[in-house]
Short mmCIF file of C-alpha atoms in Angstrom, two decimals:
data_model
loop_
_atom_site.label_atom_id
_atom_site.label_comp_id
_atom_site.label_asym_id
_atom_site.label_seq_id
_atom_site.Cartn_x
_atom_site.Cartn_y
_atom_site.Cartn_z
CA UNK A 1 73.51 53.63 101.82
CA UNK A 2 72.59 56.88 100.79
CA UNK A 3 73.40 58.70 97.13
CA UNK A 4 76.85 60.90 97.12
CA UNK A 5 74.45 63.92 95.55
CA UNK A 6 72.13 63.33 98.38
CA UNK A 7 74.88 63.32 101.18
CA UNK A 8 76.57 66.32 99.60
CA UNK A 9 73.45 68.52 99.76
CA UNK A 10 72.41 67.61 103.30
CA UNK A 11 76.48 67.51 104.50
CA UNK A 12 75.78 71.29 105.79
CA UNK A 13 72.17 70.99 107.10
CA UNK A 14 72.85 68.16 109.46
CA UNK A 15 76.20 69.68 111.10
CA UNK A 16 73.88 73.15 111.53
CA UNK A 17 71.31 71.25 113.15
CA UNK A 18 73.91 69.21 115.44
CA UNK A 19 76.02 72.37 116.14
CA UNK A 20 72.79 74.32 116.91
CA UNK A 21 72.54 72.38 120.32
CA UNK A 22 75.49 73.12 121.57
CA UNK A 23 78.98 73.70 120.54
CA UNK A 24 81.21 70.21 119.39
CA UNK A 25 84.07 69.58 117.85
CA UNK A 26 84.78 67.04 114.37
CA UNK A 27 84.89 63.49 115.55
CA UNK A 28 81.72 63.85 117.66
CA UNK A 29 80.10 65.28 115.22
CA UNK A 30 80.89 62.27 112.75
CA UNK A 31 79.94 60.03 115.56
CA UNK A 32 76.62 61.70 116.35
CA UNK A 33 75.66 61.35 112.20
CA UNK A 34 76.54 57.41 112.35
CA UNK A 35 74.60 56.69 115.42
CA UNK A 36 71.83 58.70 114.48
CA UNK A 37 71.24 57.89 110.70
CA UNK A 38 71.30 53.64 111.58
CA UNK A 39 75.02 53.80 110.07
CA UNK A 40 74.03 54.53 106.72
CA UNK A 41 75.45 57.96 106.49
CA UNK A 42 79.32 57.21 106.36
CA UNK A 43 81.65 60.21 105.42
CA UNK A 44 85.65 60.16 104.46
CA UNK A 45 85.68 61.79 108.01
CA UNK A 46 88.36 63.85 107.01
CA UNK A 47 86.18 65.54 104.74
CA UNK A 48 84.23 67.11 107.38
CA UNK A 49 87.05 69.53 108.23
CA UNK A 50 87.34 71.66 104.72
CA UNK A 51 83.49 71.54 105.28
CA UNK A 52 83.70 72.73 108.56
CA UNK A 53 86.39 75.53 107.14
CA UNK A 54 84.20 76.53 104.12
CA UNK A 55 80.69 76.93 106.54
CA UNK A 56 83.24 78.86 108.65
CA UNK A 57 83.64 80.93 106.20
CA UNK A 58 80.55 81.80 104.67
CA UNK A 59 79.85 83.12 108.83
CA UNK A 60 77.35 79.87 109.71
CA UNK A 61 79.23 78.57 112.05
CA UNK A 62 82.08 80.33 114.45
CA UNK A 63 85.32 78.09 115.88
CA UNK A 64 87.59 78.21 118.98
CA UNK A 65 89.82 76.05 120.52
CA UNK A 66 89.66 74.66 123.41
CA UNK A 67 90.96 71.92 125.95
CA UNK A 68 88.77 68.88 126.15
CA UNK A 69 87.96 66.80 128.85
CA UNK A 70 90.88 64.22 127.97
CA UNK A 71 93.24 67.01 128.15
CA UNK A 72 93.82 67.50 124.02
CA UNK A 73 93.72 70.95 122.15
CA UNK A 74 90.58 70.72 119.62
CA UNK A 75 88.70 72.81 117.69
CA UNK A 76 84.96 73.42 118.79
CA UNK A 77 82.51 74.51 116.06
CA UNK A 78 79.33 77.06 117.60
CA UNK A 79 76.60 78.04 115.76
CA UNK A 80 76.65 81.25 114.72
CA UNK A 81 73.12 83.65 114.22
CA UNK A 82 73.37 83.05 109.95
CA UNK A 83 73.91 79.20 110.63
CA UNK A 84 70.38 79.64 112.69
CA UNK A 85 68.83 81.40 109.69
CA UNK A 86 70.59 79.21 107.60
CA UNK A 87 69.13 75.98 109.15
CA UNK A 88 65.46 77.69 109.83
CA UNK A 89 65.43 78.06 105.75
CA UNK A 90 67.03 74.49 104.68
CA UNK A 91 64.54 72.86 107.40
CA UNK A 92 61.87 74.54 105.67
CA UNK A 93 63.32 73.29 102.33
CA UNK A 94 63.78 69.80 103.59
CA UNK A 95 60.12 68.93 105.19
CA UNK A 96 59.00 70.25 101.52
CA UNK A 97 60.58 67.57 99.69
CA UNK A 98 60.12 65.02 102.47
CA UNK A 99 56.43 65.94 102.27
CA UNK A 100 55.96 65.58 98.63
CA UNK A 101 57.93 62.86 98.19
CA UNK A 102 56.05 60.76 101.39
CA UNK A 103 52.83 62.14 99.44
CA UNK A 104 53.06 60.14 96.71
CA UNK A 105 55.31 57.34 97.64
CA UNK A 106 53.36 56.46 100.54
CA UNK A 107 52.44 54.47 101.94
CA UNK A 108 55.91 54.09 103.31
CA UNK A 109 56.72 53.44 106.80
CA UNK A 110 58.69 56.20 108.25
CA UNK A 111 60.73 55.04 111.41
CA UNK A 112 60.85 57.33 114.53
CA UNK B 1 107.84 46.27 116.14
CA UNK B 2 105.12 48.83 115.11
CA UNK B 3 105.61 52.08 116.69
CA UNK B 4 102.04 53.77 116.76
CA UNK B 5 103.60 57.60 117.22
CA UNK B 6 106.05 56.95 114.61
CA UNK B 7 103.85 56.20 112.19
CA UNK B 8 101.55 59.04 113.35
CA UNK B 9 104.25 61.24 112.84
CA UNK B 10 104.96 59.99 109.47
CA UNK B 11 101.20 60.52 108.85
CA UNK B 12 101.46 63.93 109.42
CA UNK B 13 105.03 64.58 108.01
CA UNK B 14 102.69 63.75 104.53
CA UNK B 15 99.80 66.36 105.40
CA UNK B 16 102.77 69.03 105.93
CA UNK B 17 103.48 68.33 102.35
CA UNK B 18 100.28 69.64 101.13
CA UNK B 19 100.65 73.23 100.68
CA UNK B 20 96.55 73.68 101.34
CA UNK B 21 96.68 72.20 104.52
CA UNK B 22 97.64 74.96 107.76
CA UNK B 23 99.03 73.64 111.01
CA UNK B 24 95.28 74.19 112.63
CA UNK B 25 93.74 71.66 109.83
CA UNK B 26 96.18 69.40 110.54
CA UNK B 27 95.80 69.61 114.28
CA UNK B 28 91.91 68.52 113.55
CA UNK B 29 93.05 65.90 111.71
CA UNK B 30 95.83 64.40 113.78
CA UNK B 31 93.00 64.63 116.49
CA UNK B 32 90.35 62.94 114.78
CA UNK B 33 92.95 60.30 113.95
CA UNK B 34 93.45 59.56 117.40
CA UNK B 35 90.24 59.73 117.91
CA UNK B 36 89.45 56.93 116.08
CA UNK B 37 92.45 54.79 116.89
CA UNK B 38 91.19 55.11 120.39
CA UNK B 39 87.77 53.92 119.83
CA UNK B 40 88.99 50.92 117.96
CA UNK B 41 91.22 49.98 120.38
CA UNK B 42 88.70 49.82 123.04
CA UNK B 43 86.95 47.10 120.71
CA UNK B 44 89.79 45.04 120.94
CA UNK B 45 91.84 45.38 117.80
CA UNK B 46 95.41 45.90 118.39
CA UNK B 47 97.00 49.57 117.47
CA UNK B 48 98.50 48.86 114.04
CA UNK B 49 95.54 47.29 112.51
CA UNK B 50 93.63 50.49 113.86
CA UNK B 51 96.18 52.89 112.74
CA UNK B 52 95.63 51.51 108.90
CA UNK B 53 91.80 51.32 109.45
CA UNK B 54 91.86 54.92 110.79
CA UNK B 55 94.39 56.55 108.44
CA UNK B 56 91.84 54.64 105.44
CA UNK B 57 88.76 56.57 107.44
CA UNK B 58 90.29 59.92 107.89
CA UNK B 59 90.99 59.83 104.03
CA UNK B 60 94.19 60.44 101.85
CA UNK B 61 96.53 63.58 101.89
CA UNK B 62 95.78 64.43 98.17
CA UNK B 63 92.37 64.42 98.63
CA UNK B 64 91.92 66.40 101.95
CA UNK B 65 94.44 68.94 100.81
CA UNK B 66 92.01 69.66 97.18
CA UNK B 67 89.20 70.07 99.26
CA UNK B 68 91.05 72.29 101.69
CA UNK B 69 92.39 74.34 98.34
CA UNK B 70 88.72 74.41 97.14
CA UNK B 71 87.63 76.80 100.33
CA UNK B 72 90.90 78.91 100.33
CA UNK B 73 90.72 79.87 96.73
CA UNK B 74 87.08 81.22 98.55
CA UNK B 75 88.91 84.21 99.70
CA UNK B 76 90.65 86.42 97.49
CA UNK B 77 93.56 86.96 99.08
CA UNK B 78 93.76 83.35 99.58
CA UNK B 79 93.83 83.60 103.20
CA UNK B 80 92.38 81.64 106.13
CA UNK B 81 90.43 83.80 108.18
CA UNK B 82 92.07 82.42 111.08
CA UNK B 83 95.08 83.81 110.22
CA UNK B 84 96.16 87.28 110.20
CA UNK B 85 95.91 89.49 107.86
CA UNK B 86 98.81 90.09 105.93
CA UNK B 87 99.08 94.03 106.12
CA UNK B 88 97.82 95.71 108.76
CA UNK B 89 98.25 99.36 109.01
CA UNK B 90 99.39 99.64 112.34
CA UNK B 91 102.47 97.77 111.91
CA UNK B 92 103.44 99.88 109.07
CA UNK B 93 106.45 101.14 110.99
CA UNK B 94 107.59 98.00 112.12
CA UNK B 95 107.58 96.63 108.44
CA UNK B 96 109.74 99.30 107.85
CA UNK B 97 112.07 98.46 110.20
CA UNK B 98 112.24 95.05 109.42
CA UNK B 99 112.84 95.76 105.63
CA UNK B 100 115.74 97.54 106.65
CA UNK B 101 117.16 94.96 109.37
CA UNK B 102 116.77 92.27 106.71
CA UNK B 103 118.30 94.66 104.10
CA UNK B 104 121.23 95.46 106.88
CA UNK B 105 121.63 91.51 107.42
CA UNK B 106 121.58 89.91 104.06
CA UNK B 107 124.19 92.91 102.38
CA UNK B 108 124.79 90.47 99.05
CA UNK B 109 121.68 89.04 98.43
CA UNK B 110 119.76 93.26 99.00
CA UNK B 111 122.42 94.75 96.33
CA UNK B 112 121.21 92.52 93.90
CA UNK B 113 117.51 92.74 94.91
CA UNK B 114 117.60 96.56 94.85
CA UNK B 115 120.47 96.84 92.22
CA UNK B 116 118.01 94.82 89.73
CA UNK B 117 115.01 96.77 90.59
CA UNK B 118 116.70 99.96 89.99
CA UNK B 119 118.49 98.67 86.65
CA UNK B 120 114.34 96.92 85.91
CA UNK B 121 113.13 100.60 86.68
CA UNK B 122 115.68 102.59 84.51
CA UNK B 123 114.95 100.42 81.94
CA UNK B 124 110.95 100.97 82.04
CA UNK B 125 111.27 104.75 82.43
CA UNK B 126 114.01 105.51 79.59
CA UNK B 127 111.32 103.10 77.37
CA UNK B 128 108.91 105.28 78.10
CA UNK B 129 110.34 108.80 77.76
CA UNK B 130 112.00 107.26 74.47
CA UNK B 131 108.09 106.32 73.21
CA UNK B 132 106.63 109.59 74.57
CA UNK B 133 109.48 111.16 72.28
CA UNK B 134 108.83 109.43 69.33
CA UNK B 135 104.99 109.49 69.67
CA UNK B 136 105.85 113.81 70.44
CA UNK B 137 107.01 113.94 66.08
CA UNK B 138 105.00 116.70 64.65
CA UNK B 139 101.81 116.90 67.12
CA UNK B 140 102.35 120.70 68.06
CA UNK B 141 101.11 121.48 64.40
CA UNK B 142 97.28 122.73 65.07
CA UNK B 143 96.08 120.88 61.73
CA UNK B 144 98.41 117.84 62.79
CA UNK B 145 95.74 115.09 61.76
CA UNK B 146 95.08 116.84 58.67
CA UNK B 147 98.16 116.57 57.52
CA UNK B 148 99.47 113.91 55.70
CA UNK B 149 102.78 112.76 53.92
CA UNK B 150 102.80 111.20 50.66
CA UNK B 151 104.81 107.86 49.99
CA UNK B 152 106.06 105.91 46.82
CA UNK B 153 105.26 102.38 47.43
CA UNK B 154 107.27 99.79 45.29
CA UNK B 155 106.55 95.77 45.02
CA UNK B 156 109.79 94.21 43.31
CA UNK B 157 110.02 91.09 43.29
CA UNK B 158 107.67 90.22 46.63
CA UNK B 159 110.09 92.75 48.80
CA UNK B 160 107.45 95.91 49.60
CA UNK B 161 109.61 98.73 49.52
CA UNK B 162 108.26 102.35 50.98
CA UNK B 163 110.32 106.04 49.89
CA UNK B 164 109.14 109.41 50.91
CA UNK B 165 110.23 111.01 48.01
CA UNK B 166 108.08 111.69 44.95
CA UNK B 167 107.54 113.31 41.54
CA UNK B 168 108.30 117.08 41.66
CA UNK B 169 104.55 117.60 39.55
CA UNK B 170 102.71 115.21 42.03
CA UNK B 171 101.66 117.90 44.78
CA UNK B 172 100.44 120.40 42.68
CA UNK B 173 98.07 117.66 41.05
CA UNK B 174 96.91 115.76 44.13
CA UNK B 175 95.62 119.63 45.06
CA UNK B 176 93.97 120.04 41.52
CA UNK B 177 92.54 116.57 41.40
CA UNK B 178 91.59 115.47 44.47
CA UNK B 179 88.82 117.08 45.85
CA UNK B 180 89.73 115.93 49.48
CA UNK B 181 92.81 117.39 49.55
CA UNK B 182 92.81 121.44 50.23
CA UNK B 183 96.64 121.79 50.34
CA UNK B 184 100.13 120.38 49.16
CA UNK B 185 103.74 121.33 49.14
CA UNK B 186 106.89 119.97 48.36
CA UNK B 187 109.95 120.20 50.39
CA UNK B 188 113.35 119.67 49.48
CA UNK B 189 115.90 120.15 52.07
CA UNK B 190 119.67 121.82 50.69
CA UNK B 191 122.09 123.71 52.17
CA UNK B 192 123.17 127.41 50.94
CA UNK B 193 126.17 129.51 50.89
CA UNK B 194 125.28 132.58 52.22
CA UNK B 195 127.76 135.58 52.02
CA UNK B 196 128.10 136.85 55.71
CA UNK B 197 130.36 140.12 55.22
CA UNK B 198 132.09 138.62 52.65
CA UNK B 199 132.57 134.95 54.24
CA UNK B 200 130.93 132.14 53.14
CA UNK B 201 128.27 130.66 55.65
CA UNK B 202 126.91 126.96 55.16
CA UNK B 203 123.14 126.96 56.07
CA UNK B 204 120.41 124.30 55.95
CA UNK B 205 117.13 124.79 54.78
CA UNK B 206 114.50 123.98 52.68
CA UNK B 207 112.44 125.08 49.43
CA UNK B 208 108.62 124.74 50.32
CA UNK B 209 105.67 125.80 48.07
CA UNK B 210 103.45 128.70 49.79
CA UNK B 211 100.99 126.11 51.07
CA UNK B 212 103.43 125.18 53.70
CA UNK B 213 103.55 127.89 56.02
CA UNK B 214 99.51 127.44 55.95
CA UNK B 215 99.89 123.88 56.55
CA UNK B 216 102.33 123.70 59.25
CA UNK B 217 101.72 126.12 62.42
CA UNK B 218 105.40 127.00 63.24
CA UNK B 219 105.15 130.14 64.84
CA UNK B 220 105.99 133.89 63.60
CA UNK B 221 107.46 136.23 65.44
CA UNK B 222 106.98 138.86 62.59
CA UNK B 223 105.30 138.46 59.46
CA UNK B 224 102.68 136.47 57.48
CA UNK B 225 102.07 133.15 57.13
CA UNK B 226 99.97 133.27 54.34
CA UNK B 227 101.82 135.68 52.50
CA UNK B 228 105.55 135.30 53.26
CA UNK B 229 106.32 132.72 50.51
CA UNK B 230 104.55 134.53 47.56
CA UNK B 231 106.82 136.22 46.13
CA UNK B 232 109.99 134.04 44.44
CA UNK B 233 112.61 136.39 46.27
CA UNK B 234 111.73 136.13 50.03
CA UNK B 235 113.09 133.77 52.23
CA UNK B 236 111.77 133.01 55.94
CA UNK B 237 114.07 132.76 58.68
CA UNK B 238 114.22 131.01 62.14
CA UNK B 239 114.83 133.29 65.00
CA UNK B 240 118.66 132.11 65.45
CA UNK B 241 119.83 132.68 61.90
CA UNK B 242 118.32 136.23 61.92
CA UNK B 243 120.03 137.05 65.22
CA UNK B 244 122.68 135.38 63.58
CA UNK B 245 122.85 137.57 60.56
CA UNK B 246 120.95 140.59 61.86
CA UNK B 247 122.49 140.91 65.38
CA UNK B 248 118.63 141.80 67.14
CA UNK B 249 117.99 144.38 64.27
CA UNK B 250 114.41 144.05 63.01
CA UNK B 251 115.43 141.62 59.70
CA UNK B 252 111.87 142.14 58.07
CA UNK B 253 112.47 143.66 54.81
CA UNK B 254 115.99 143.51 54.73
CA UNK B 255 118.30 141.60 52.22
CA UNK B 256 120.15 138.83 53.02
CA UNK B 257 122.90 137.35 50.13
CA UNK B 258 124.31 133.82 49.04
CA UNK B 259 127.69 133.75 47.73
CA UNK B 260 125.98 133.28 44.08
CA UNK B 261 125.33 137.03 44.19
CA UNK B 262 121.83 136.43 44.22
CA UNK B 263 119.24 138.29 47.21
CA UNK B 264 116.68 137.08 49.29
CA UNK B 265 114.00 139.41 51.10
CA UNK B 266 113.65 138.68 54.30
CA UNK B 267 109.61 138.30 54.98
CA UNK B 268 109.04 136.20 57.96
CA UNK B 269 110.77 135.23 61.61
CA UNK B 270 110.13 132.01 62.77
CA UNK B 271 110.51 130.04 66.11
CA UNK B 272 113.29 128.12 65.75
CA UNK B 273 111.95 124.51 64.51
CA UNK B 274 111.31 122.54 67.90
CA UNK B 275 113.44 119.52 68.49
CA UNK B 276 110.34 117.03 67.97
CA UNK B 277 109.17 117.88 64.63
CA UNK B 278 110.93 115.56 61.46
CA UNK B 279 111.17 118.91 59.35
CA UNK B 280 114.69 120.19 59.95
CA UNK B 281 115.61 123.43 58.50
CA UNK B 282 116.70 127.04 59.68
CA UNK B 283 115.07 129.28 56.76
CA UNK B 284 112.36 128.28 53.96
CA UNK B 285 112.86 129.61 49.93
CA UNK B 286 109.72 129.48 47.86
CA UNK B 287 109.90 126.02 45.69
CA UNK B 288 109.63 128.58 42.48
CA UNK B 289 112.68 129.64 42.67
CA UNK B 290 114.24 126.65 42.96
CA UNK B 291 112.11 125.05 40.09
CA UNK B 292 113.47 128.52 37.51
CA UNK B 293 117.46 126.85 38.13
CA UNK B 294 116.17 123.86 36.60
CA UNK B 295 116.78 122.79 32.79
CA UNK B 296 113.89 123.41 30.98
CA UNK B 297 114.32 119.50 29.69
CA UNK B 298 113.56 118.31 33.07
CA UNK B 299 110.26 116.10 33.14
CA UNK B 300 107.75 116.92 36.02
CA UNK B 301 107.24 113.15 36.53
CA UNK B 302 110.42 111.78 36.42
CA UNK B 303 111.81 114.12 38.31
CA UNK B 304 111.49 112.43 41.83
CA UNK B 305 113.53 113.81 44.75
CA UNK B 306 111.03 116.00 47.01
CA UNK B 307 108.72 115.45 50.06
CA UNK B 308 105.24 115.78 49.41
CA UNK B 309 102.89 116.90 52.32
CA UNK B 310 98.88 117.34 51.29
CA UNK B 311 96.56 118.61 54.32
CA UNK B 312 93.04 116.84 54.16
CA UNK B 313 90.41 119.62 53.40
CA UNK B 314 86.42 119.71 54.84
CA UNK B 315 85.35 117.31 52.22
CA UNK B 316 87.13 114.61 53.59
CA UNK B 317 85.18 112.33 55.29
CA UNK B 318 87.28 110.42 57.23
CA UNK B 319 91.08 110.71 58.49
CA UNK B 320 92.46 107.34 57.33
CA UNK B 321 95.41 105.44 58.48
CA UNK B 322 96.78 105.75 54.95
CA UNK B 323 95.24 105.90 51.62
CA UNK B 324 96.55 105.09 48.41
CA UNK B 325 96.04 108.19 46.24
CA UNK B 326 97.76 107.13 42.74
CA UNK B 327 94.24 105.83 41.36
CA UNK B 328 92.78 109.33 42.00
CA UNK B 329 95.13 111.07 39.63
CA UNK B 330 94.12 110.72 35.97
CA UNK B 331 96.65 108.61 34.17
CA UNK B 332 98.25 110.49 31.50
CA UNK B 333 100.83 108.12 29.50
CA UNK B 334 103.61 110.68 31.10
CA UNK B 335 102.45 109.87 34.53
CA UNK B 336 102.14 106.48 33.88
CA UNK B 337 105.63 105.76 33.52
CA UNK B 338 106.58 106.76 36.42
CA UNK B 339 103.72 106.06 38.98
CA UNK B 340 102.59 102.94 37.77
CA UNK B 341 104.98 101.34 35.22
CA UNK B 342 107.42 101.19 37.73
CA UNK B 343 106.54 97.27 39.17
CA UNK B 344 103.13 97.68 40.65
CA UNK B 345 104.18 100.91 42.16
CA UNK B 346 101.46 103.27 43.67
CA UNK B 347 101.32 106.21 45.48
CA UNK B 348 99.71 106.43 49.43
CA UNK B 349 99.61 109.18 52.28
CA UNK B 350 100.02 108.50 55.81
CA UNK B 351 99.72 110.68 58.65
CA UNK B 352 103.01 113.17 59.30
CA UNK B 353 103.22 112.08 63.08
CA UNK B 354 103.64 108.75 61.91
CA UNK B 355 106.53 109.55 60.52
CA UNK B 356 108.14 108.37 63.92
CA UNK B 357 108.43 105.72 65.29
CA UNK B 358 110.57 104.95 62.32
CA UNK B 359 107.88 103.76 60.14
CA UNK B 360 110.50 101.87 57.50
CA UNK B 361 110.14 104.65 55.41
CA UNK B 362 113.08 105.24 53.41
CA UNK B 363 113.85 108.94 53.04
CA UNK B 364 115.85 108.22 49.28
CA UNK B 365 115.16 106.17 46.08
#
């Protein structure tokens, strides 16, 4: 289980990066952090949505809705050109800290 | 039984509470809630179990909606920016048109609406051209910060009592003593009889030392300022009584009688005294002559009845709020008993235009 400070701060980073390969709505996107992160990200999903509205806002990410396959109105997030920006910079940001803090904790096995 | 689109609706009836949360954030929501109760079902666990273990994972109403109220307050007009705007230029004519259809349609509840805005508005606007009156007092007088009236201030018994009157000698010595002060004069306002062909005329006016016409810029149509109130016979008129009692004839140097018999010379016209100024009077007599009537007996200092005015010469520094002026005046025993024996009295000048607003100045003793 990861800290609630360190979820907060990488909440908007990791739905930039997943929304920067194509456009997906909410419940995938929760899905896609579970599966990816070994379950130990876990977010009050509804959370993700006044997220979703706030990035929205600040012009990272754009919105539209849409019919999906199973025939149900959703909302599909797309990144927009600030969210790229956006996630060039906090990439950048985040391989800093990874790389100091792998510096001197290591060694440390790092999965891939 | 459990009835899985009952309860979602009941769900959802508890979102719709939540002022923060639109229809399209509720939509998500509902969505993702399915969502979930899908998934679980295709594990195996039967819908009602799923619906609690979704509902717990989605997250609770209060919760959602703060968050949601977090990003709104974001804009400043507190709106979504997938939602219109809520005036748009463009439509301007249709907002018109429904103001008036609504107007047309609700006939009660409009009369009250517009009936209490125009009462609200009525209100505001007679406030204001009451305050721009009373704030108006006295300001058309070029030296009108100069100028400054003097008060008698009484403590009696803890009740602070103010009176523009004063002692008849105080004026004169405030000039001589003070070096701040350049000018004084009394006024006393009394009517006179004047004899108009024979018929007796009540008029209202005032005696005023020869400061006051250099004090006070009412306007002359003919004569001097400076040099209408020397001389103990001359009186100053406004231009209605001279119309009055000259019918357009040039009154300067003419003689104008009071039933007593006595004469006045006619030395000045003035503009009839405008309607915001607290001095009310229609001619002006030189103070001297009313000071000869009196009994010889009379005491300068106890003799308290008049207005004082005293205009602030160059040497003043500063143009105070008010300034208490009965510690500059050197105490004689005689002027003792009546500016300071009196309970902790004392003597202060405030600025004429704060005369009004009614400053709780009490114009007797």
């Amino acid at each position: 289980m990861i800290s609630r400070t360190l979820m907060a701060a990488s909440t908007r980073p990791i739905i930039l990066a997943i929304v920067s390969r194509g456009e997906d709505y909410g419940y995938n996107l929760i899905q896609k952090v579970k599966e990816f992160s070994g379950g130990n990200i876990e977010w009050t999903e509804g959370m993700i949505y006044p997220v979703l509205q706030r990035m929205e806002v600040d012009g990272l990410i754009s919105s539209k809705w849409k019919m999906s396959a199973d025939q149900r109105p959703r909302r599909y997030f797309r990144i927009t050109e600030r969210g790229r920006a956006e996630l060039a910079s906090e990439l950048t940001g985040w391989g800093s800290v990874w790389n100091a803090l792998t510096h001197f904790a290591a060694p440390l096995r790092v999965e891939k | 039984m459990f009835d899985l689109e009952k309860s979602i609706r009941a769900w959802k009836r508890n979102l719709h509470r939540q002022e923060t949360l639109e229809d399209g954030m509720i939509a998500d929501l509902e969505n993702h809630l399915r969502d979930i109760i899908e998934a679980l079902k295709n594990e195996g666990i039967p819908k009602e179990e799923a619906f609690h273990k979704a509902v717990e994972r989605v997250g609770g109403a209060e919760s959602l909606a703060s968050e949601c109220g977090k990003v709104r307050e974001y804009r400043l007009d507190r709106r979504s920016p997938w939602r219109p705007a809520r005036f748009m230029p463009a439509l301007l004519g249709n907002y018109l048109k429904l103001a008036l259809r609504k107007i047309r349609r609700q006939k009660g509840y409009s009369f009250i609406n517009i009936a209490g805005l125009a009462a609200g508005m009525a209100c505001a606007i007679l406030i204001f051209l009451w305050v721009d009156d009373e704030l108006g007092f006295d300001r058309f007088h070029s030296k009108a910060d100069k100028i400054y009236r003097v008060v008698t201030e009484q403590r009696n018994a803890g009740a602070f009592d103010q009176y523009a009157v004063t002692p008849r000698a105080l004026g004169r010595t405030l000039k001589e003593e003070v070096p701040e002060i350049a000018r004084a004069s009394r006024f006393l306002s009394q009517p006179i009889l004047f004899n108009d062909n024979g018929l007796a005329v009540s008029e209202y006016g005032a005696y005023v030392d020869a400061d006051f016409l250099r004090m006070f810029s009412f306007p002359f149509l003919s004569g001097d300022p400076d040099s209408a109130l020397n001389d103990p016979l001359s009186v100053v008129l406004t231009e209605s009584l001279a119309r009055k009692y000259f019918r357009g004839e040039s009154p300067i140097g003419r003689t104008l009688k009071s039933m007593g018999g006595a004469g006045f010379r006619v030395t000045g016209v003035i503009r009839d005294v405008p309607p915001q100024s607290h001095l009310r009077f229609d001619f002006l007599l030189p103070f001297r002559r009313y000071e000869a009537r009196l009994p010889q007996n009379i005491q300068q200092w106890g003799d308290t009845s008049y207005f004082t005015y005293v205009e602030l010469g160059d040497r003043a520094a500063s143009r105070p709020r008010s300034r208490r002026v009965s510690g500059l005046i050197k105490p004689t025993p005689q002027r003792r008993s009546t500016v300071s024996s009196r309970s902790s009295g004392s003597i202060s000048i405030r600025p004429t235009n704060s005369t009004f607003p009614d400053t709780g100045i009490s114009p007797r003793s």
